Coordinates of C-alpha atoms in Angstrom, one line a residue:
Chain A
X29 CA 0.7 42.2 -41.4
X30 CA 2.0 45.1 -39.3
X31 CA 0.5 46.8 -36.5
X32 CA -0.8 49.2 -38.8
X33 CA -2.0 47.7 -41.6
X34 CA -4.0 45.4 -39.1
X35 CA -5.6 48.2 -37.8
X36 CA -6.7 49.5 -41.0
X37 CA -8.0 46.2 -41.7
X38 CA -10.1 46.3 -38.8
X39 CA -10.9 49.5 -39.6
X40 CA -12.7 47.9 -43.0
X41 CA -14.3 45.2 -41.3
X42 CA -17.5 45.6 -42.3
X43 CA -20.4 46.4 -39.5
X44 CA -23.5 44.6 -38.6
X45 CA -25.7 46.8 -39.6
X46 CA -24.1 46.4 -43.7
X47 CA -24.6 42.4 -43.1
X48 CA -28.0 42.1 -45.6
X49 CA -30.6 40.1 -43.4
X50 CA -31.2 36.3 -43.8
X51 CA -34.0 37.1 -46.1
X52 CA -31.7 39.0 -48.7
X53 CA -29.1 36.0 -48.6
X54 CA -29.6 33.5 -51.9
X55 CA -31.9 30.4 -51.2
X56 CA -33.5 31.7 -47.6
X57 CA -37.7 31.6 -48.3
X58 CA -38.3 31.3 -44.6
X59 CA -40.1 34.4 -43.1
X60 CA -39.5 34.9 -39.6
X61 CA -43.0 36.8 -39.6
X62 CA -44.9 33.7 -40.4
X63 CA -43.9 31.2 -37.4
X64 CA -46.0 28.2 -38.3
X65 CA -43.8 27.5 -41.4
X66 CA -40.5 26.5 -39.5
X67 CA -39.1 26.0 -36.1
X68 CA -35.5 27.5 -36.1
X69 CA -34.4 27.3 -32.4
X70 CA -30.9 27.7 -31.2
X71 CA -29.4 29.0 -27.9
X72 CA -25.5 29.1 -26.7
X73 CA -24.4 28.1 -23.0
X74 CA -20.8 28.8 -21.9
X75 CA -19.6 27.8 -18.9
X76 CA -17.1 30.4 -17.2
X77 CA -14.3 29.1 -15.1
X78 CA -14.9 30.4 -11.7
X79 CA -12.8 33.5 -10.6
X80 CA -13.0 35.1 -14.2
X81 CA -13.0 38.5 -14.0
X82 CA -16.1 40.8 -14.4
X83 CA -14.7 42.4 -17.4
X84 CA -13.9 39.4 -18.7
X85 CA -17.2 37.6 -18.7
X86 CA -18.9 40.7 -20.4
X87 CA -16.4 41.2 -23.1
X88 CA -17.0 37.2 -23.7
X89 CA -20.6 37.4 -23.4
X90 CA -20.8 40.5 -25.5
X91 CA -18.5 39.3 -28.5
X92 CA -20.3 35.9 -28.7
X93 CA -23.8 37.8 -28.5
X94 CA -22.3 40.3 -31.1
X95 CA -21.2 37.3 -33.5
X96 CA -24.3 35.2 -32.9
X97 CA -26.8 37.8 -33.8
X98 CA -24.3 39.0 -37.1
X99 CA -24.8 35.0 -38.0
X100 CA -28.2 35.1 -37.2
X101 CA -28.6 37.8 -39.1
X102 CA -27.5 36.6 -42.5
X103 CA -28.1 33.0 -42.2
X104 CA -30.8 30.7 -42.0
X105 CA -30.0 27.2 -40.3
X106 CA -32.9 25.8 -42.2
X107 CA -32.0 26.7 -45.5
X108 CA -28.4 27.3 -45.3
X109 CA -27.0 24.7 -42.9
X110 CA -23.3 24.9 -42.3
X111 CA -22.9 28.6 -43.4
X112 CA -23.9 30.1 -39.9
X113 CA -21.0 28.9 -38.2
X114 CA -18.6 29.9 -41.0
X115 CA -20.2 33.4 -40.0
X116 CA -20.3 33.1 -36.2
X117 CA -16.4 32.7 -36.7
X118 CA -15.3 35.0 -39.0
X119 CA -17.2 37.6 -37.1
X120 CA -15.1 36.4 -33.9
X121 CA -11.8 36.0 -35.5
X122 CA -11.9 39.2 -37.8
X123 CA -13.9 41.3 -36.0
X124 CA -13.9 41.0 -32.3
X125 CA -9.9 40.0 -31.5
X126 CA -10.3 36.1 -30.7
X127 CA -7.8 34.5 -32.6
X128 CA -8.7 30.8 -33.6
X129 CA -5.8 28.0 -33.2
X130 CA -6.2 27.2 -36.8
X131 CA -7.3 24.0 -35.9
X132 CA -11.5 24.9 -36.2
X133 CA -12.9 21.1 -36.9
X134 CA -15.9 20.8 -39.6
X135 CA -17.6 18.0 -40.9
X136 CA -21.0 17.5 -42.4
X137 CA -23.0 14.6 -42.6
X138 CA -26.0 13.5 -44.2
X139 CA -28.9 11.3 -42.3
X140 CA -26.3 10.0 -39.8
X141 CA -26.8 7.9 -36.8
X142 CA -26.2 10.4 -34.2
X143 CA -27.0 10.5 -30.5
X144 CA -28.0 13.7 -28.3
X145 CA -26.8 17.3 -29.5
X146 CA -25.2 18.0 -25.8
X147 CA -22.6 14.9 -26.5
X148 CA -21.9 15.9 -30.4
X149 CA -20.9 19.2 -28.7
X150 CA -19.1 18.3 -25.8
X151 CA -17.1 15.5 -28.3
X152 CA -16.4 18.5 -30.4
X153 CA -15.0 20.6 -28.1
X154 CA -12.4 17.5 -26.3
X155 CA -11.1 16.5 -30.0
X156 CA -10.2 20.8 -30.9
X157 CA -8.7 21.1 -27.8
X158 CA -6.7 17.9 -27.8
X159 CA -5.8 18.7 -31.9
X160 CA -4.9 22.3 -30.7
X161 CA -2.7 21.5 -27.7
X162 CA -3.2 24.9 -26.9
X163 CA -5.6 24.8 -24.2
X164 CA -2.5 23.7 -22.1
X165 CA -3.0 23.1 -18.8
X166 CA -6.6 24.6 -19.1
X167 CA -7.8 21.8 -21.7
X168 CA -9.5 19.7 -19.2
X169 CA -10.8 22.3 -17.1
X170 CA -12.6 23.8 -20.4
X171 CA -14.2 20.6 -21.3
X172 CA -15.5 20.0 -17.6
X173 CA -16.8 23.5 -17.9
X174 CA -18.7 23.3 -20.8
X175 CA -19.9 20.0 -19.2
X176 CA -21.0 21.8 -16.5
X177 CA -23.4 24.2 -18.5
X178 CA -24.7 21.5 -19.9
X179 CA -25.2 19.4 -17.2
X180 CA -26.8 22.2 -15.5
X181 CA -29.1 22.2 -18.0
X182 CA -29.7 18.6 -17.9
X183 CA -31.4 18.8 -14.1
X184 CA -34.0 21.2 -15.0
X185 CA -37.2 19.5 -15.5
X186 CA -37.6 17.2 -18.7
X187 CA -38.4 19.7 -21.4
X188 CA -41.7 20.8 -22.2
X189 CA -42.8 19.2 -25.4
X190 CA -46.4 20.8 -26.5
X191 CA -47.6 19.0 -29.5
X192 CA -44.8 16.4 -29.7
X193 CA -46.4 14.4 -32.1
X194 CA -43.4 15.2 -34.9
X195 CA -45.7 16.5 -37.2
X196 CA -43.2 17.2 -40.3
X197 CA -42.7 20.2 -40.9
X198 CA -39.0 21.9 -41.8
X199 CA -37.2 22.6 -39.1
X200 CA -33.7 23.6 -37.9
X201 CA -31.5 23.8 -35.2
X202 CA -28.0 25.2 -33.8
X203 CA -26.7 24.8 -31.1
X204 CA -23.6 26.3 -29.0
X205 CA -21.3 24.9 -26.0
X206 CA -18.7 26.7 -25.1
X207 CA -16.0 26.7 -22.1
X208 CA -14.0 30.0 -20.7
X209 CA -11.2 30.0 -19.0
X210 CA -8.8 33.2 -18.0
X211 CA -5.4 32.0 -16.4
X212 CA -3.8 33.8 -14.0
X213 CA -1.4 35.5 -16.4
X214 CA -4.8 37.1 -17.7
X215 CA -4.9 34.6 -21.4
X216 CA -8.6 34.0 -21.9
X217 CA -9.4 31.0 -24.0
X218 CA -13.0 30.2 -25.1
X219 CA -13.4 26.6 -26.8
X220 CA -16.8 26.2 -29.2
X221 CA -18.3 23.4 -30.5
X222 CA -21.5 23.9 -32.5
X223 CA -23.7 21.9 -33.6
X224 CA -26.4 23.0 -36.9
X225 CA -29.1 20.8 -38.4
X226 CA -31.6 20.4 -40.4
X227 CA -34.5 18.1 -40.1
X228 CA -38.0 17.3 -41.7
X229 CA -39.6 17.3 -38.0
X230 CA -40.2 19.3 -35.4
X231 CA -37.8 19.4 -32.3
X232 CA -38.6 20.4 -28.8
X233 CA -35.9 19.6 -27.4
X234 CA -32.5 20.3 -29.4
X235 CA -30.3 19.6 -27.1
X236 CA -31.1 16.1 -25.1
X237 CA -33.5 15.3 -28.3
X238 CA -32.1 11.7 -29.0
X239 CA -31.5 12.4 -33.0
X240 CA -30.9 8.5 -33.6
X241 CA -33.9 7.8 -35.4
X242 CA -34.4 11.2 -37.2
X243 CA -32.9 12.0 -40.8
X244 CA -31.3 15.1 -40.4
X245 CA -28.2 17.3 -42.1
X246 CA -25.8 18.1 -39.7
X247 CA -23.2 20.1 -39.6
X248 CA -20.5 20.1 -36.9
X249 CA -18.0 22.3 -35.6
X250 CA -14.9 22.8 -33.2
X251 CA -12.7 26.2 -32.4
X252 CA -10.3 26.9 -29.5
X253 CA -10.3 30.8 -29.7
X254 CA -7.8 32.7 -27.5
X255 CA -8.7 36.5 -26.7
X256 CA -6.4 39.6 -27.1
X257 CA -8.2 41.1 -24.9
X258 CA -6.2 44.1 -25.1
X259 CA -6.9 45.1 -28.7
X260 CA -10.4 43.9 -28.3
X261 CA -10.4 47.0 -25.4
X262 CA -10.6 49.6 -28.7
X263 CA -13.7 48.0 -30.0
X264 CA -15.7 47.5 -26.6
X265 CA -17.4 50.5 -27.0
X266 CA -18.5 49.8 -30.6
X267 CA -19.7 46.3 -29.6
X268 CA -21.9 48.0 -26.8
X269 CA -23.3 50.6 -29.1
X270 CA -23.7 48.0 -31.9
X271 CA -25.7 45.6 -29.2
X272 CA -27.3 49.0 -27.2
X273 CA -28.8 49.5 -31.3
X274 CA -29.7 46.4 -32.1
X275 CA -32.1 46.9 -28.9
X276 CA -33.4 50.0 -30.0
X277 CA -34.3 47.9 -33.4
X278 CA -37.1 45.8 -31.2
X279 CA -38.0 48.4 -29.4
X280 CA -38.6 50.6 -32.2
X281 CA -40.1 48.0 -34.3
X282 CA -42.4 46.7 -31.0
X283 CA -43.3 50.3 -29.1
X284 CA -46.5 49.9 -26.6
Chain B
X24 CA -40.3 15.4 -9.9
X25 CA -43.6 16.8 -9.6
X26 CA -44.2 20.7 -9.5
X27 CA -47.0 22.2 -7.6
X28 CA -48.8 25.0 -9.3
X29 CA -48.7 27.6 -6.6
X30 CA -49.1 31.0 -7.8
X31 CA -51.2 32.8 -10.4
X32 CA -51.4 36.6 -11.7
X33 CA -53.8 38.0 -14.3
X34 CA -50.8 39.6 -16.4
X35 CA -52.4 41.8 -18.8
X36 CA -54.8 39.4 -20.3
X37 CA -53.1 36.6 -19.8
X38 CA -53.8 34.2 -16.7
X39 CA -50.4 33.3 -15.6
X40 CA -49.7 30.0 -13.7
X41 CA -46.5 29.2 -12.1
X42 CA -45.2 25.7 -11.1
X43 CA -42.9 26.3 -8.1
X44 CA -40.3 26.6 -7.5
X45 CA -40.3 28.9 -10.3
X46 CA -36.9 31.3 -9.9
X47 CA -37.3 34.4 -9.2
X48 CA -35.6 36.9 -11.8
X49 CA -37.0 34.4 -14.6
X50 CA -40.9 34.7 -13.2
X51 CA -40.1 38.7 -13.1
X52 CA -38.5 38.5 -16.8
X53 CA -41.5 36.4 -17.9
X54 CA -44.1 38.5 -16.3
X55 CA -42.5 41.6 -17.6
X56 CA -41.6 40.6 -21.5
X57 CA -45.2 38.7 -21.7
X58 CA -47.1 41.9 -20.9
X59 CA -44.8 44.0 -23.1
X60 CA -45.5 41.9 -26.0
X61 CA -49.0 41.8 -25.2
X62 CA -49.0 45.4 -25.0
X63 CA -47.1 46.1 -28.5
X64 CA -49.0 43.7 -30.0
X65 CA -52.8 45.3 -29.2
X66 CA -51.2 48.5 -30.0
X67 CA -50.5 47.2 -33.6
X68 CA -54.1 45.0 -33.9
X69 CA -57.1 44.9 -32.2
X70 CA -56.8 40.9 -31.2
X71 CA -61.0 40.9 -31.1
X72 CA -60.9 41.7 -34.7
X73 CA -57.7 40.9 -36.2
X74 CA -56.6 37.6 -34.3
X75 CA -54.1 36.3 -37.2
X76 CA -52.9 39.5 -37.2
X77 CA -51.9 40.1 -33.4
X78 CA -50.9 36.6 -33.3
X79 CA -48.4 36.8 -35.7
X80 CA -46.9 40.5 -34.1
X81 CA -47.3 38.9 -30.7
X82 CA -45.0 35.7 -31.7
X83 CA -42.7 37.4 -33.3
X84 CA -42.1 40.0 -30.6
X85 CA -41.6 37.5 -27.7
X86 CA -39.0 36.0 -30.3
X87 CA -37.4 39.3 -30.9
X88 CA -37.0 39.8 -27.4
X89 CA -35.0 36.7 -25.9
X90 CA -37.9 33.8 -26.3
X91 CA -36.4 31.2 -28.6
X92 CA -39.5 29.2 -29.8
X93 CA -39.3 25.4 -29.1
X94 CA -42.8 24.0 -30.6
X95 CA -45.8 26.5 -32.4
X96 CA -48.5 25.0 -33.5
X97 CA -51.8 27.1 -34.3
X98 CA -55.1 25.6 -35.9
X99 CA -58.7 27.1 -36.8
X100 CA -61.6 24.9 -37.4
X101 CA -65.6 24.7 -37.4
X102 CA -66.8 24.0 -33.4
X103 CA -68.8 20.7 -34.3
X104 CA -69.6 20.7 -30.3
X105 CA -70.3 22.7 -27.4
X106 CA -66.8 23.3 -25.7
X107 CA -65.5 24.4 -22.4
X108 CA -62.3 26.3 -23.3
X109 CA -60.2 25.1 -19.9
X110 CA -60.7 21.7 -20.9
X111 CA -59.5 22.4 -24.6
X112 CA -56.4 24.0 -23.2
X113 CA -56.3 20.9 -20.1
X114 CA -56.0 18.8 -23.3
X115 CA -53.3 20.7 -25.2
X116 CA -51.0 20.8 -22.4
X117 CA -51.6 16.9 -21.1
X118 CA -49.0 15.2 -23.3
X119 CA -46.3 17.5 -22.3
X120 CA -46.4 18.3 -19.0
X121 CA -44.5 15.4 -17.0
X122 CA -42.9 17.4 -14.5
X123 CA -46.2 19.3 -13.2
X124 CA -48.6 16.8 -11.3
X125 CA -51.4 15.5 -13.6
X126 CA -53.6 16.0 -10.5
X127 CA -52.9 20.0 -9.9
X128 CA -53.2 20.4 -13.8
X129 CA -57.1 18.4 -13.0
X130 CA -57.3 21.1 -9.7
X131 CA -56.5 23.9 -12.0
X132 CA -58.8 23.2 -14.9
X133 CA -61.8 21.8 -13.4
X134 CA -62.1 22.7 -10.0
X135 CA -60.2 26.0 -9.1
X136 CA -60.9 27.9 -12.1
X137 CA -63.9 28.1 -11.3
X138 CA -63.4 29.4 -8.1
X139 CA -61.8 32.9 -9.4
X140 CA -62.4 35.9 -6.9
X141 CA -64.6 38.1 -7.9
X142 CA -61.8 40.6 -8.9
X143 CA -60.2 38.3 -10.9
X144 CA -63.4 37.1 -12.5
X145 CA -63.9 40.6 -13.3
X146 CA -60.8 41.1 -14.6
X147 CA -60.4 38.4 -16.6
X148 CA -64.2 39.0 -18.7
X149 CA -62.7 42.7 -18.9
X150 CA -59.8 41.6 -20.9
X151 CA -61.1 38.6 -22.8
X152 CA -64.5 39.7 -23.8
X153 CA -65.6 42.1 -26.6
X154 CA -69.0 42.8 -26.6
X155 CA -70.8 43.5 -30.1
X156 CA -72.7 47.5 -30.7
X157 CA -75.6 45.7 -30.5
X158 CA -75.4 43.6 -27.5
X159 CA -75.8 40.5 -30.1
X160 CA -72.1 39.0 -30.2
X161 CA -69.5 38.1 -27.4
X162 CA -65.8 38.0 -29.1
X163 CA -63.6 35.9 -26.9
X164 CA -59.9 35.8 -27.0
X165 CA -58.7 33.8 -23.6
X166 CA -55.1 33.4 -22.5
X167 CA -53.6 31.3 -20.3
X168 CA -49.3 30.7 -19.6
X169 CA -48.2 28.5 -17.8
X170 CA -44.1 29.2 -16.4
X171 CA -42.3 26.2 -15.6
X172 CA -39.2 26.3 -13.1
X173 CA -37.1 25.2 -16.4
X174 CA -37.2 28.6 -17.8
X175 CA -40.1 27.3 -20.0
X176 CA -43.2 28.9 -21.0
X177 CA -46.2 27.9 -22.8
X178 CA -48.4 30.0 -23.8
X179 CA -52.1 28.9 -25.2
X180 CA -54.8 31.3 -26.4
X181 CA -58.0 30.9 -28.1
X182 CA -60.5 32.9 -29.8
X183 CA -64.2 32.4 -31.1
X184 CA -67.5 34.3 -31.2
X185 CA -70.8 33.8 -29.6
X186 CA -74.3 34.7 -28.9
X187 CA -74.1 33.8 -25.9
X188 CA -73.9 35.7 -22.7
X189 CA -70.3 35.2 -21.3
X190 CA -70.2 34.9 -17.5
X191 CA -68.0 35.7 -14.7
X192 CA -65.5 32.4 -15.8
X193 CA -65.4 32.5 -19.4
X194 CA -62.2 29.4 -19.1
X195 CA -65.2 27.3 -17.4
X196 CA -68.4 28.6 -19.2
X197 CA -69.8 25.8 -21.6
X198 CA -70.2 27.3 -24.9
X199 CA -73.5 25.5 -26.6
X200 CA -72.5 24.4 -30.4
X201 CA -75.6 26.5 -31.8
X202 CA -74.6 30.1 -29.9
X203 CA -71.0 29.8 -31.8
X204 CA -70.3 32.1 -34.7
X205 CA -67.6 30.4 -37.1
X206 CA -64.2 29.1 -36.1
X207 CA -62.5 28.2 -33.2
X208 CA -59.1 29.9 -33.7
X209 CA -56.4 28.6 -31.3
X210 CA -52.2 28.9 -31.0
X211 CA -49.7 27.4 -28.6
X212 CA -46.1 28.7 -28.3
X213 CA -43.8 27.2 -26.2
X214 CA -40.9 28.7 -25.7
X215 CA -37.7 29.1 -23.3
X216 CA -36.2 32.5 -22.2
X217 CA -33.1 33.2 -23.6
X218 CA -31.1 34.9 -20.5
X219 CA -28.0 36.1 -22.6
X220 CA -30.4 37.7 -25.7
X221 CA -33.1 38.9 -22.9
X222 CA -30.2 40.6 -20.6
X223 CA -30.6 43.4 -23.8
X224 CA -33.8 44.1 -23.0
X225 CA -34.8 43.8 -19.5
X226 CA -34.0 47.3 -17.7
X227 CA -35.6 49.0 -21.0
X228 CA -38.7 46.4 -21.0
X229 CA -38.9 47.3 -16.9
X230 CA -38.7 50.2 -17.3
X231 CA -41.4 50.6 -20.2
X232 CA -43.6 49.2 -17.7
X233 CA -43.2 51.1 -14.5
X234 CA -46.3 53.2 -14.5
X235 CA -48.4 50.8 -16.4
X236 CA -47.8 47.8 -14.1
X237 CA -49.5 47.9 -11.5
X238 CA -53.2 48.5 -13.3
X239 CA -52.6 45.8 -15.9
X240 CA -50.7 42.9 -13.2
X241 CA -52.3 41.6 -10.3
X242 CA -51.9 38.5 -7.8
X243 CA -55.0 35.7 -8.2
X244 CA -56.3 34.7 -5.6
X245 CA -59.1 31.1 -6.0
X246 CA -57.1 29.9 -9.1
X247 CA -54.7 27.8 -6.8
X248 CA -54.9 25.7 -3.5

C-alpha cells in the first residue's frame, strides 16, 4: 500500500462514535444501568521508562485510552470474552499508527489452573517480546517496567474486599500491563499483555486475586506495538476531540 | 500496616472518612467526583422518595466518571429489630478492612460518632433526614465513605422510614423495631479511582463545583481523635 492509498485508508477507518455500543453487539444482555447483575472491572497500568518525553507519554496515554474505551464500547468481557482485545488492537494498529510486530500471542483456556492476573500478564509480555526480538536492547527494560507498575501496585494496602463472601454471580474481568519505552533515536515501543476472564464469582481483587481455585474462561494476550509517532501527529487532534467528546457524553448525560 | 482514620468532611451528604496517609490529589479527586455524582444524581431523583432510582443513576455515574466498581452488593429487607445504623455499616465493612485498625473502626462507630459538633450534627440530619407534611414520618437516607490510601473507596448508604423523632446523630440513634415503616434498603459500592479515565474529567468536574463547594463540603470536627 502506498503513501496514498494508506492515507485514504485511514481516512475510512471508521470513528468511535459509528462503533454500536456493547448492548447492540449479538449475545451482550448485561445492562450497565443495572449494577447488581455483574461485576465487569478492568483497569490498564503502563509503566513509562523514565526520561520519555511529555508528548510522548500523552500520545501513549491518549491512544491506549482512545482504544480501550472503542473496546469498551462494543464489547462485553462478560459475555464476549476474547473479542475485546481483538478490538483494543485493531483500534491501535488501524487506527492510531502503532504497528504490531505480527507476533500478538492469543490463547484461550477453559477452567485452567492459573495463578494471579499480574504474573499471567507479566509472562505474556516476556514471551511477545522474546518471540518478536524486536524490543532489542529495550526488551528487558520493558518487562522490568511493566513490573514496576505492577509492583507498585502490589505495596498499596491489601485490597478492600467488601462482601467477599464469593457470592456467585457473573462476573468479568480484563486486565492491561503494559511497558513504554522511547530510545534515544525517538522509536517508542509499547509491549501489552492482557488478560480477560470470565468467572461465575465475584472478584475484588483482579489482579493479585489467586484464580487457582476458581473456574474461569480466560483469554490471554501479547503485542509488542512500535509507534510512528510521526503519522500518528495528523490524528492527535482528532483523538483529543474524540476523548474531549466522549467527556461531554457524561457530562451531558450526568449535568448537576 | 494499620491506617489511622484521621480526617473526616461532610461531603454533600455523605460523611467522608479518610485512613491516612491518604494522597493528596486522590482525596481531592474523591471528594470532588463523590459530590458531583451525588449532585447529578438528586437532580435526576429525589433519593427520599425514589431510592432504587438514585441508587442506580448514582452508581452508574461514579462508573462513568473514572470509578471502576470492584464489589456492589445492595439488599432490602423487613427490620425484624431495633437497629443502630453505624453498627449495621461497622458490620458491613469488618471483614474487609485489614489495613485500617479494627480499634479506630470501634473509635469511629461507637464512640466518636457520637461526639459530632454541633455543626456537623446539624448538617448531617439536614442532609439525611426528610420530614413527612405532617410531622408523622422521618425518611432517612445516611451515607457514609470511607477513602483508603490505596485509591479505594467504599461507599455504604442506607435508607428506611420512621415514626420516630430523629435526633442530632441519626448514625448513632437506636431505631425501635415498632417506629420503623417497611424496609431497610441498603447498598455498598466499592470501588477504585481510575487515574487515566478520571484525568478526562477532573478540571470540568472542579470546575462544576467552584461556587457550589464550599456550602455543600466542610471539615468534621468530633468524628475523629
Amino acid at each position: 500500500m502506498n503513501n496514498e492509498a494508506f492515507l485514504n485508508y485511514l481516512a475510512s477507518v471508521p470513528s468511535i462514535d459509528s462503533i454500536p455500543p456493547a448492548q447492540d453487539a449479538p449475545g451482550a444482555s448485561v445492562n450497565a444501568i443495572e449494577p447488581a447483575s455483574a461485576a465487569v472491572v478492568g483497569q490498564a497500568v503502563i509503566g513509562f521508562v523514565e526520561g520519555m518525553s511529555q508528548q510522548a507519554r500523552d500520545d501513549v496515554l491518549d491512544t491506549v485510552t482512545y482504544a480501550t474505551l472503542a473496546a469498551d464500547k462494543r464489547y462485553n468481557v462478560v459475555t464476549q470474552n476474547g473479542e475485546w482485545y481483538t478490538t483494543f488492537r485493531a483500534v491501535m494498529t488501524r487506527a492510531l499508527h502503532w504497528a504490531s510486530q505480527d507476533i500478538a500471542f492469543l490463547s484461550y483456556s477453559s477452567r485452567e489452573q492459573v495463578v494471579t492476573m499480574d504474573k499471567i500478564s507479566l509472562d505474556l509480555i516476556a514471551s511477545s517480546i522474546t518471540a518478536a526480538a524486536t524490543g532489542g536492547a529495550a526488551g528487558p527494560l520493558l518487562q522490568q517496567i511493566a513490573a514496576d507498575a505492577v509492583e507498585a501496585l502490589r505495596k498499596q494496602d491489601k485490597p478492600l474486599g467488601l462482601f467477599n463472601s464469593r457470592t456467585r454471580k457473573p462476573g468479568g474481568a480484563r486486565f492491561v500491563v503494559g511497558g513504554c519505552n522511547e530510545s534515544r533515536e525517538g522509536v517508542i515501543v509499547l509491549a501489552v499483555g492482557a488478560v480477560e476472564a470470565k468467572t461465575e464469582i465475584s472478584v475484588g481483587n483482579v489482579l493479585f486475586f489467586n484464580w487457582n481455585s476458581v473456574a474461569v474462561d480466560m483469554n490471554r494476550s501479547a503485542d509488542v506495538f512500535v509507534f510512528h509517532q510521526s503519522l500518528y501527529a495528523q490524528r492527535r487532534e482528532r483523538v483529543r476531540q474524540a476523548l474531549l467528546e466522549a467527556s461531554d457524553a457524561a457530562f451531558l448525560e450526568f449535568p448537576i | 500496616m494499620t491506617h489511622k482514620i484521621e480526617q473526616a468532611y461532610l461531603n454533600g451528604a455523605v460523611l467522608t472518612l479518610l485512613a491516612t496517609p491518604v494522597n493528596q490529589s486522590f482525596k481531592d479527586d474523591a471528594l470532588d467526583c463523590g459530590l458531583y455524582v451525588q449532585l447529578a444524581a438528586s437532580k435526576q431523583f429525589d433519593r427520599f422518595t425514589h431510592f432504587q432510582d438514585w441508587q442506580t443513576i448514582l452508581i452508574k455515574a461514579l462508573t462513568a466518571f473514572g470509578w471502576v466498581r470492584l464489589d456492589f452488593a445492595n439488599q432490602q429487607q423487613p427490620i425484624s429489630e431495633s437497629i443502630v445504623v453505624a453498627n449495621l455499616m461497622r458490620e458491613a465493612l469488618s471483614e474487609s478492612l485489614g489495613s485500617v485498625g479494627e480499634e479506630q473502626l470501634d473509635q469511629v462507630f461507637a464512640t466518636r460518632l457520637t461526639g459530632l459538633c454541633a455543626e456537623a450534627s446539624k448538617a448531617v440530619v439536614e442532609n439525611s433526614v426528610q420530614i413527612s407534611r405532617h410531622h408523622d414520618v422521618s425518611s432517612v437516607v445516611l451515607q457514609l465513605a470511607l477513602l483508603l490510601p490505596s485509591r479505594q473507596m467504599a461507599l455504604l448508604c442506607m435508607a428506611f422510614e420512621t415514626r420516630e423523632i430523629i435526633g442530632p446523630n441519626p448514625f448513632t440513634q437506636s431505631l425501635a423495631k415498632g417506629s420503623l415503616i417497611g424496609d431497610l434498603k441498603s447498598f455498598a459500592f466499592v470501588g477504585t479511582l481510575d487515574d487515566l479515565r478520571y484525568t478526562a474529567y477532573r478540571q470540568r468536574i472542579s470546575e462544576a463545583l467552584d461556587d457550589r463547594r464550599s456550602g455543600l463540603r466542610f471539615a468534621v470536627r468530633g468524628a475523629v481523635t
